[in-house]
Coordinates of C-alpha atoms in Angstrom, one line a residue:
X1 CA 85.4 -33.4 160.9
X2 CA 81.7 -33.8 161.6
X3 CA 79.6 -33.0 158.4
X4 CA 77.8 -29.6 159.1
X5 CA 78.6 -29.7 162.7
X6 CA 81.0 -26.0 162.0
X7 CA 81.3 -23.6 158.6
X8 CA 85.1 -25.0 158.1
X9 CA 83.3 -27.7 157.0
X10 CA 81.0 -25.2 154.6
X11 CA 84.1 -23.9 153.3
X12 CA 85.5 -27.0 152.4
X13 CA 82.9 -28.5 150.8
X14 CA 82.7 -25.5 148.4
X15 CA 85.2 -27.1 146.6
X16 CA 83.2 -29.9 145.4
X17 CA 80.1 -28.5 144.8
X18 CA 81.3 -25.1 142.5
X19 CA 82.5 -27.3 140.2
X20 CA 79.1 -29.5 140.2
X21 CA 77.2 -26.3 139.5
X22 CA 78.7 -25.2 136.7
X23 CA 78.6 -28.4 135.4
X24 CA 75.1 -28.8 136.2
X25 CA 74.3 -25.5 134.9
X26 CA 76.2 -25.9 131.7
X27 CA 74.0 -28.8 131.0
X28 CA 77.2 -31.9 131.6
X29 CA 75.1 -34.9 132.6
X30 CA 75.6 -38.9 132.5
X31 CA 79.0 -40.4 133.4
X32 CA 80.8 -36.7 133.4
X33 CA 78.2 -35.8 136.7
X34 CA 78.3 -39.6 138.4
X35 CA 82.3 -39.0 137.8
X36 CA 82.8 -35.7 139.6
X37 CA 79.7 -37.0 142.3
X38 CA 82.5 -40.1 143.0
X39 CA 85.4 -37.3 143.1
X40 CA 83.6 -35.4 145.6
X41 CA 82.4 -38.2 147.7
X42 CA 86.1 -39.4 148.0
X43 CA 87.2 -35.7 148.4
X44 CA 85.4 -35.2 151.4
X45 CA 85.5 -38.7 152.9
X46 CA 89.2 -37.8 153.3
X47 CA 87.8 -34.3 155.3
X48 CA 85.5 -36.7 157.5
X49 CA 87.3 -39.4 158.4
X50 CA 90.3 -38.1 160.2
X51 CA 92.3 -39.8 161.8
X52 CA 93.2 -41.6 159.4
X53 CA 92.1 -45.2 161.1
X54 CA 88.8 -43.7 160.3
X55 CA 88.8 -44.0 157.2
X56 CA 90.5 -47.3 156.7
X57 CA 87.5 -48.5 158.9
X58 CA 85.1 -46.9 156.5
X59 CA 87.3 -48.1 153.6
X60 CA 87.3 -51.7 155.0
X61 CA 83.5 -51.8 155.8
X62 CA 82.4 -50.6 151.8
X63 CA 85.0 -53.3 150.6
X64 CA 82.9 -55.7 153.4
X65 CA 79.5 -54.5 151.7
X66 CA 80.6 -54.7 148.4
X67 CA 81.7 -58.2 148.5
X68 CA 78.5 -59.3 150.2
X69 CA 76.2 -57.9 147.4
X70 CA 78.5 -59.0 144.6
X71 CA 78.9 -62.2 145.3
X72 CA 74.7 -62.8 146.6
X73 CA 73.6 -61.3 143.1
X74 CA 76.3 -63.7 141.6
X75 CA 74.7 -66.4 143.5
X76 CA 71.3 -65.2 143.2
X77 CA 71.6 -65.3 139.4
X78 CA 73.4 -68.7 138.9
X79 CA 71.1 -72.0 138.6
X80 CA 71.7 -73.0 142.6
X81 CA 71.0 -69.1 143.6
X82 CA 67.3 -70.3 141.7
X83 CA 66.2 -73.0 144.1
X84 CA 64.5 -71.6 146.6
X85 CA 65.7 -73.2 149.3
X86 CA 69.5 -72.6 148.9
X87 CA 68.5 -68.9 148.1
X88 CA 67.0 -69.0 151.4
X89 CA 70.4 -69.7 153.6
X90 CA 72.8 -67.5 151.5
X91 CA 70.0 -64.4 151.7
X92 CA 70.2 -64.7 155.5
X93 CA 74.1 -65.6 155.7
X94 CA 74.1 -62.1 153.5
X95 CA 72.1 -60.3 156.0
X96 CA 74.2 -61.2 159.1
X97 CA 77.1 -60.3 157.3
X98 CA 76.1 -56.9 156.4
X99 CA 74.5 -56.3 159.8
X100 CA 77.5 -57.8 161.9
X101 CA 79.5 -54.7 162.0
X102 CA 76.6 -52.7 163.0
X103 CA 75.9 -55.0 166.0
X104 CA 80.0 -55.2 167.6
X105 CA 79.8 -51.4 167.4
X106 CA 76.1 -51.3 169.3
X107 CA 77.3 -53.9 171.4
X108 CA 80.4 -52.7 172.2
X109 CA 80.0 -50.7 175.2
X110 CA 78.5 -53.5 176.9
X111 CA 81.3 -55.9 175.9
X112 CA 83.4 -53.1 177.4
X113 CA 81.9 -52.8 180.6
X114 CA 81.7 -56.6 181.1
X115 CA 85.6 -57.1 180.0
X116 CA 84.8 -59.0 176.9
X117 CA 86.0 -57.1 174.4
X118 CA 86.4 -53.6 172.3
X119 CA 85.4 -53.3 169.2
X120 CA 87.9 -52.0 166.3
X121 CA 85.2 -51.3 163.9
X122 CA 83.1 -47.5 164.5
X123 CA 83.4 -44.8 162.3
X124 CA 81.0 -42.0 162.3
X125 CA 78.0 -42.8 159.7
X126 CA 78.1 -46.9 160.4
X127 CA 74.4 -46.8 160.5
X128 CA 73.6 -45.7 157.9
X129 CA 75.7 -47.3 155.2
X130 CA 74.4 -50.8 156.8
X131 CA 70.8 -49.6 155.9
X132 CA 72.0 -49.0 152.5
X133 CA 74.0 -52.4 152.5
X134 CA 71.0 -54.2 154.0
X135 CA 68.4 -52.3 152.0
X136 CA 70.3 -53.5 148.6
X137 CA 70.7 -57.3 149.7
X138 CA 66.6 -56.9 150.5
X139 CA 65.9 -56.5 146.6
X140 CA 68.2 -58.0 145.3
X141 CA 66.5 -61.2 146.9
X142 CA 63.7 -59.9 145.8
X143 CA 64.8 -59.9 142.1
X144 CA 64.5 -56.7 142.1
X145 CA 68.1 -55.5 141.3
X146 CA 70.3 -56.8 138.6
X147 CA 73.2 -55.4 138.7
X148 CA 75.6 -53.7 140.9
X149 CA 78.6 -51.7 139.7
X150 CA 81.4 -51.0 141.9
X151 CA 81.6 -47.6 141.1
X152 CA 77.6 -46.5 141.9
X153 CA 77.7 -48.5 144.5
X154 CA 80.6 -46.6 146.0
X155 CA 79.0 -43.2 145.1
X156 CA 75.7 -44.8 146.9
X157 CA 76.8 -46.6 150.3
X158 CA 79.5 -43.5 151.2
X159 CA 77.5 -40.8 149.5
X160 CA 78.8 -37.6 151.8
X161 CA 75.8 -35.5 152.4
X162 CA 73.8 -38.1 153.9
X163 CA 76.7 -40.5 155.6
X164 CA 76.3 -39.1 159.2
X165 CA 72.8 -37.8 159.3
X166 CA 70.6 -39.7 156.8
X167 CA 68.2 -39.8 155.2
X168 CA 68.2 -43.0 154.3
X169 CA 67.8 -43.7 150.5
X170 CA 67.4 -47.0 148.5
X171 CA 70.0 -47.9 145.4
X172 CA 67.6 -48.3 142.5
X173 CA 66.2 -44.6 143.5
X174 CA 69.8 -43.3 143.9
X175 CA 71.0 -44.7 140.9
X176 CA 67.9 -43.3 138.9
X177 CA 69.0 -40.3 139.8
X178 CA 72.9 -41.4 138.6
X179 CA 72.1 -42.1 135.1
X180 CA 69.3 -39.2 134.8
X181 CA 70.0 -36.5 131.8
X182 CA 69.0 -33.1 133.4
X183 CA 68.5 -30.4 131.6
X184 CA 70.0 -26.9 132.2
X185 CA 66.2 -26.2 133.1
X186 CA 65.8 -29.4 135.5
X187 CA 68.9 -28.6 137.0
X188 CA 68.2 -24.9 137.4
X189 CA 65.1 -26.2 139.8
X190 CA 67.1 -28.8 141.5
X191 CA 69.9 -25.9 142.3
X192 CA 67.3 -23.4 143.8
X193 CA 65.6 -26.2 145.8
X194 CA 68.8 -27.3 147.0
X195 CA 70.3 -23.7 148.2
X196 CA 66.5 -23.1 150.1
X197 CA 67.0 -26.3 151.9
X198 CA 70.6 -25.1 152.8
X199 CA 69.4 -21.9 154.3
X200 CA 66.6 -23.8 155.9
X201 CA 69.3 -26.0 157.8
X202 CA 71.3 -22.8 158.9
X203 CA 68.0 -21.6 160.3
X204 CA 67.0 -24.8 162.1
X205 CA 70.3 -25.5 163.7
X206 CA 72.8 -22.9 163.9
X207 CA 69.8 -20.1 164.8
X208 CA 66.6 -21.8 166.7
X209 CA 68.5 -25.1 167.8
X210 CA 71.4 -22.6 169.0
X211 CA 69.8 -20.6 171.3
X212 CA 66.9 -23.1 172.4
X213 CA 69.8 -24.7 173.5
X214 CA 71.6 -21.7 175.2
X215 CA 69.0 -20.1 176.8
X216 CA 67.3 -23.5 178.0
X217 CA 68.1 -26.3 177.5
X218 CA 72.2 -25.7 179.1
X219 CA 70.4 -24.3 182.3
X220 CA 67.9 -27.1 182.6
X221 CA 69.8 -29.4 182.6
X222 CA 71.3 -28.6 185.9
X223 CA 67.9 -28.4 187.1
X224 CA 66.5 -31.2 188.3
X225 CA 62.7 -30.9 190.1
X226 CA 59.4 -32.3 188.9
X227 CA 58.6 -28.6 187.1
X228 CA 62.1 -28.4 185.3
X229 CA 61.6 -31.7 183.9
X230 CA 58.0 -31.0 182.8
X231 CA 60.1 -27.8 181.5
X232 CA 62.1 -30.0 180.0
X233 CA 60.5 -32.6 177.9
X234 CA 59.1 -30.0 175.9
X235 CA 62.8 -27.6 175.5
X236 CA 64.5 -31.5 174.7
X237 CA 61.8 -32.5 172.3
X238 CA 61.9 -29.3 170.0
X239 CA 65.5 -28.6 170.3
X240 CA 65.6 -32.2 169.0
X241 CA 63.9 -31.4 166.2
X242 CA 65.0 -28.4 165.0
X243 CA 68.9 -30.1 165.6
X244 CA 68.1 -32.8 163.2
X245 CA 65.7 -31.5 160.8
X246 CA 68.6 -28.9 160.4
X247 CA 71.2 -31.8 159.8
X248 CA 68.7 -33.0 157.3
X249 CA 67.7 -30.2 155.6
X250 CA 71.8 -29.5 154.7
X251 CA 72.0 -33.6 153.4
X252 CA 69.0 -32.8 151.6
X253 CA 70.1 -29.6 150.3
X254 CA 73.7 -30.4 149.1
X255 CA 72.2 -33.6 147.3
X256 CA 69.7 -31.1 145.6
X257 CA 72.7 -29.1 144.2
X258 CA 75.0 -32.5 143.5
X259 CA 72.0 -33.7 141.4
X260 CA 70.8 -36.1 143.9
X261 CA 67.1 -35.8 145.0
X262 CA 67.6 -37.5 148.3
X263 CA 64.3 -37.9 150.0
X264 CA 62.6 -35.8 152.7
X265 CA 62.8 -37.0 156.5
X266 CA 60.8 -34.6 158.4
X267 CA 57.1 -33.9 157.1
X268 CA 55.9 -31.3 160.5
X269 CA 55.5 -33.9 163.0
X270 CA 54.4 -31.7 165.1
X271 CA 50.9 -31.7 163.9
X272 CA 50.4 -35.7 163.7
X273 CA 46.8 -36.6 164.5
X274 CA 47.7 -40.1 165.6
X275 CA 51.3 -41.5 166.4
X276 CA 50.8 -43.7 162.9
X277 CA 50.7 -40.4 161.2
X278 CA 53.4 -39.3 163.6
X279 CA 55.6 -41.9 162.3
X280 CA 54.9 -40.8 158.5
X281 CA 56.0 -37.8 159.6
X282 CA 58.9 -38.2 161.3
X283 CA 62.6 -39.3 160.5
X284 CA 60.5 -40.8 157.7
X285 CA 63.1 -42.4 155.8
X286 CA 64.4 -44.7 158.9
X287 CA 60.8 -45.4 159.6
X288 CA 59.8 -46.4 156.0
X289 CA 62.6 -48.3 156.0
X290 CA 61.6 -50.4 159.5
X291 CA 58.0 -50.2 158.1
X292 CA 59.3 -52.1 154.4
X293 CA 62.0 -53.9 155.0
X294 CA 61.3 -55.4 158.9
X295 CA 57.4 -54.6 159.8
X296 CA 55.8 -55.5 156.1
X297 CA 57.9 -58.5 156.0
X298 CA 57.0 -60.3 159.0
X299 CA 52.9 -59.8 159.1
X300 CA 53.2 -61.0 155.7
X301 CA 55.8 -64.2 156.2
X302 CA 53.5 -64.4 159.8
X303 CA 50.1 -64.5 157.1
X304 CA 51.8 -66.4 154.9
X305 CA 52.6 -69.6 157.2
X306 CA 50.0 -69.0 159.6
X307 CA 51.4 -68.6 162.7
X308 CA 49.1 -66.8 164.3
X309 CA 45.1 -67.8 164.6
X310 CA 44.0 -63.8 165.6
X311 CA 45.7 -61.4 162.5
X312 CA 46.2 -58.5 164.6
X313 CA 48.8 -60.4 166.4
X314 CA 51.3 -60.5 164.2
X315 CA 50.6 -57.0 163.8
X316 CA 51.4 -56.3 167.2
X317 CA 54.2 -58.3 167.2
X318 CA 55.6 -56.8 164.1
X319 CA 55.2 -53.6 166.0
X320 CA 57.2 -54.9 169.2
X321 CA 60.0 -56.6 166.8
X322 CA 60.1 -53.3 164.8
X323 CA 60.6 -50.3 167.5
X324 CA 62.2 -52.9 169.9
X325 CA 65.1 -53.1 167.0
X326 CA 64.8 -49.2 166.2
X327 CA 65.2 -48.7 170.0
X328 CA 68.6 -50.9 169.8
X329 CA 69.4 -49.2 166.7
X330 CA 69.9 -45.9 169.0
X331 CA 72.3 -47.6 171.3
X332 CA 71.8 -50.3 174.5
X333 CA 71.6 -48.0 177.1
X334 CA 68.2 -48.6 178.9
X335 CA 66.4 -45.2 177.8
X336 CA 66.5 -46.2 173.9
X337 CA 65.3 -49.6 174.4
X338 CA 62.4 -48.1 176.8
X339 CA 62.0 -46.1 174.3
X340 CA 61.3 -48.1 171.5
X341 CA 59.4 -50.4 173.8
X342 CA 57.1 -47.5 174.7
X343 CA 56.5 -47.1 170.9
X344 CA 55.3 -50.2 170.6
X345 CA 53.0 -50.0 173.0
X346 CA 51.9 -46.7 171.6
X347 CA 51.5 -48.1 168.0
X348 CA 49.5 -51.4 169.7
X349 CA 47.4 -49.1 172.3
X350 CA 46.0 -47.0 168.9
X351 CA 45.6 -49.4 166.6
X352 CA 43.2 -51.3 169.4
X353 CA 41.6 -47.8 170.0
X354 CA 40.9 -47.2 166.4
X355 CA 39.2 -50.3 165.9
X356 CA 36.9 -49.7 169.0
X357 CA 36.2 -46.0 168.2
X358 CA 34.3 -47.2 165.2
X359 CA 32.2 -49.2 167.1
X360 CA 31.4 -47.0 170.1
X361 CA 32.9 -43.8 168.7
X362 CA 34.9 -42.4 171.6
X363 CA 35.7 -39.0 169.2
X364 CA 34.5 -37.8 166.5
X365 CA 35.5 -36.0 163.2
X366 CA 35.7 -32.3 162.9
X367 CA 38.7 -29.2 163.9
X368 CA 38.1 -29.7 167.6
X369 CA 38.5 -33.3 167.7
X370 CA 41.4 -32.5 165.0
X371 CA 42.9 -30.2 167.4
X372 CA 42.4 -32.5 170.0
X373 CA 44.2 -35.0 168.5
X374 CA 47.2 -32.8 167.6
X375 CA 47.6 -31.7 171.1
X376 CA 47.4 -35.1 172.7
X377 CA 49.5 -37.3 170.2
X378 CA 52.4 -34.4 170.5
X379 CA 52.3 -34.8 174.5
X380 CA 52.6 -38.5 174.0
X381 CA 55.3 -38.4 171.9
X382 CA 56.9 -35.3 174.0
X383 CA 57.0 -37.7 176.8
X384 CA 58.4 -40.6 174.7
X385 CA 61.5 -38.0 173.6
X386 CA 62.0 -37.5 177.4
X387 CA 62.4 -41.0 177.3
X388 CA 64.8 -41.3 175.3
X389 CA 67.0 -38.1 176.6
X390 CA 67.6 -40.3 179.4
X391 CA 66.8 -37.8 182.0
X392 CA 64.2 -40.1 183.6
X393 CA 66.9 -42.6 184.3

């Protein structure tokens, strides 16, 4: 059963949530909540995963994560975890072994279609609990995690409103929220918030992305002239949209009411004056996370062992490396690695603009040039979406 994908699963997840309000509302916090939050998580897993390989697989790859991060933190906290340079080859041994999964499944079709092999591991969500995997090996290198419980982490890495849709959150911020008191009052506003984000996800994807869909999108996509795929890009791109932000909105929303204040991941993209601020806009969870964990990390290693004599070229390398591996992310056909190519070259072609314009000031400030810039970064990045619908290829 896809999470929100049809209202059986609405109806089933009433189960879990009722009792989370009224224990919310009557004021039941610490390890009573984090209790009933595990309870629901395994409640529904058992909903999501069916057949029951499915959840085996998912079963398998938490037990996989868990393992990795217990026994790094061990290691990072013993006397050899200390010297740098053994630290050094067990953080990256760590990292391959939380990503490996992650690259059989994305490799698999290939390995299919060349007769290599097929892959037993891909359950729905994969993604996303690697980020969290990966994201949690990340500080705890960094010292910045000290302990993991199997429990939290459990309730963290499988946590069911965002397994299949994001957005992506980090452990420390989850478990903040875990071992947060709220009040009947805080809870109240959390409850409220939660139920408007619910309704806004019935509105983006069962109502706008429904009949964008039926009335245009269906019949376009028989059509295939120069006009219907100008047509096109812009039907794909907002029905994109309004699908995911209305996956989003109902992760977001039943978090809110589970006590969970999972972060946003749309911000209206729509009206990005740049594609930098199109990227803070959208998906912005999965783009921080590229930005902190990938992006950050190798302009500052590059800085930091001077590789490179001009510093905007790690920049625009860390660009390439960044949306060339979101691009993969997606999948291996050749439309997603375009993709992300293209967005690199985007990202590269603005930041080289930006620098110019303040020398010979090809726009300037004020609502027209604003408006300007609305209009053209959206076309850009309508285009890019066109991209990566595949319909070009």
């Amino acid at each position: 059963m896809t999470p929100y994908e049809n209202f059986a699963f609405f109806s089933w997840m009433l189960i879990p949530l009722v009792p989370a309000i009224f224990l919310g509302l009557l004021g039941v916090s610490g390890r009573v909540r984090t209790l009933w939050l595990i309870f629901s998580t395994i409640f529904m897993l058992g909903l999501i995963y069916r057949p029951a390989t499915s959840l085996l697989q998912a079963t398998g790859f938490f037990l996989w994560a868990y393992l990795i991060v217990h026994f790094f933190l061990r290691f990072r906290q013993s006397e050899k975890g200390k010297q740098v340079q053994n630290l050094k080859r067990v953080y990256y041994l760590a990292l391959v072994a939380a990503i490996l999964p992650l690259v059989l499944v994305k490799l698999n079709p290939l390995a299919v279609s060349w007769g290599i092999w097929k892959s037993p591991i891909g359950f729905l969500g994969i993604s996303y609990v690697t980020f969290r995997t990966v994201g949690t090996v990340i500080e705890i290198r960094d010292g910045l995690i000290k302990e993991v419980k199997f429990l939290d982490f459990l309730a963290f890495v499988l946590f069911f409103p965002t397994l299949s849709s994001g957005p992506i959150d980090r452990y420390r911020r989850f478990l903040g929220d875990i071992e947060k008191k709220l009040t009947r009052k805080e809870y109240g506003d959390y409850l409220a918030d939660g139920i408007d984000y619910v309704f806004r996800g019935f509105l983006y994807k069962f109502v706008i992305a429904y009949l964008i869909n039926k009335h245009s999108l269906a019949w376009l996509n028989t059509v295939h002239t120069g006009a219907a795929t100008f047509q096109y890009m812009y039907t794909y791109s907002f029905y994109l949209f309004f699908d995911f932000a209305g996956y989003s909105a109902f992760a977001v929303g039943v978090s809110y009411i589970l006590g969970i204040k999972t972060p946003e991941n749309f911000n209206k993209p729509f009206i990005s004056k740049n594609i930098k601020d199109f990227w803070n806009r959208w998906h912005m969870s999965l783009s921080f996370w590229f930005r902190d964990y990938i992006y950050m990390r190798f302009v500052l290693d590059s800085a930091k062992k001077k590789r490179f004599k001009n510093k905007y070229t790690s920049a625009y390398l860390g660009y390439l490396l960044l949306f060339g591996i979101m691009g993969i992310w997606h999948g291996t056909a050749l439309q997603y690695i375009v993709y992300g190519l293209y967005h690199a070259a985007l990202m590269v072609s603005y930041d080289w603009l930006e620098r110019k314009n303040k020398i010979h000031k090809f726009w300037g400030t004020g609502k027209f040039w604003d408006g300007l810039a609305i209009v053209v970064t959206a076309h850009f990045v309508f285009f890019g979406f066109l991209i990566f619908s595949g319909r070009l290829f």
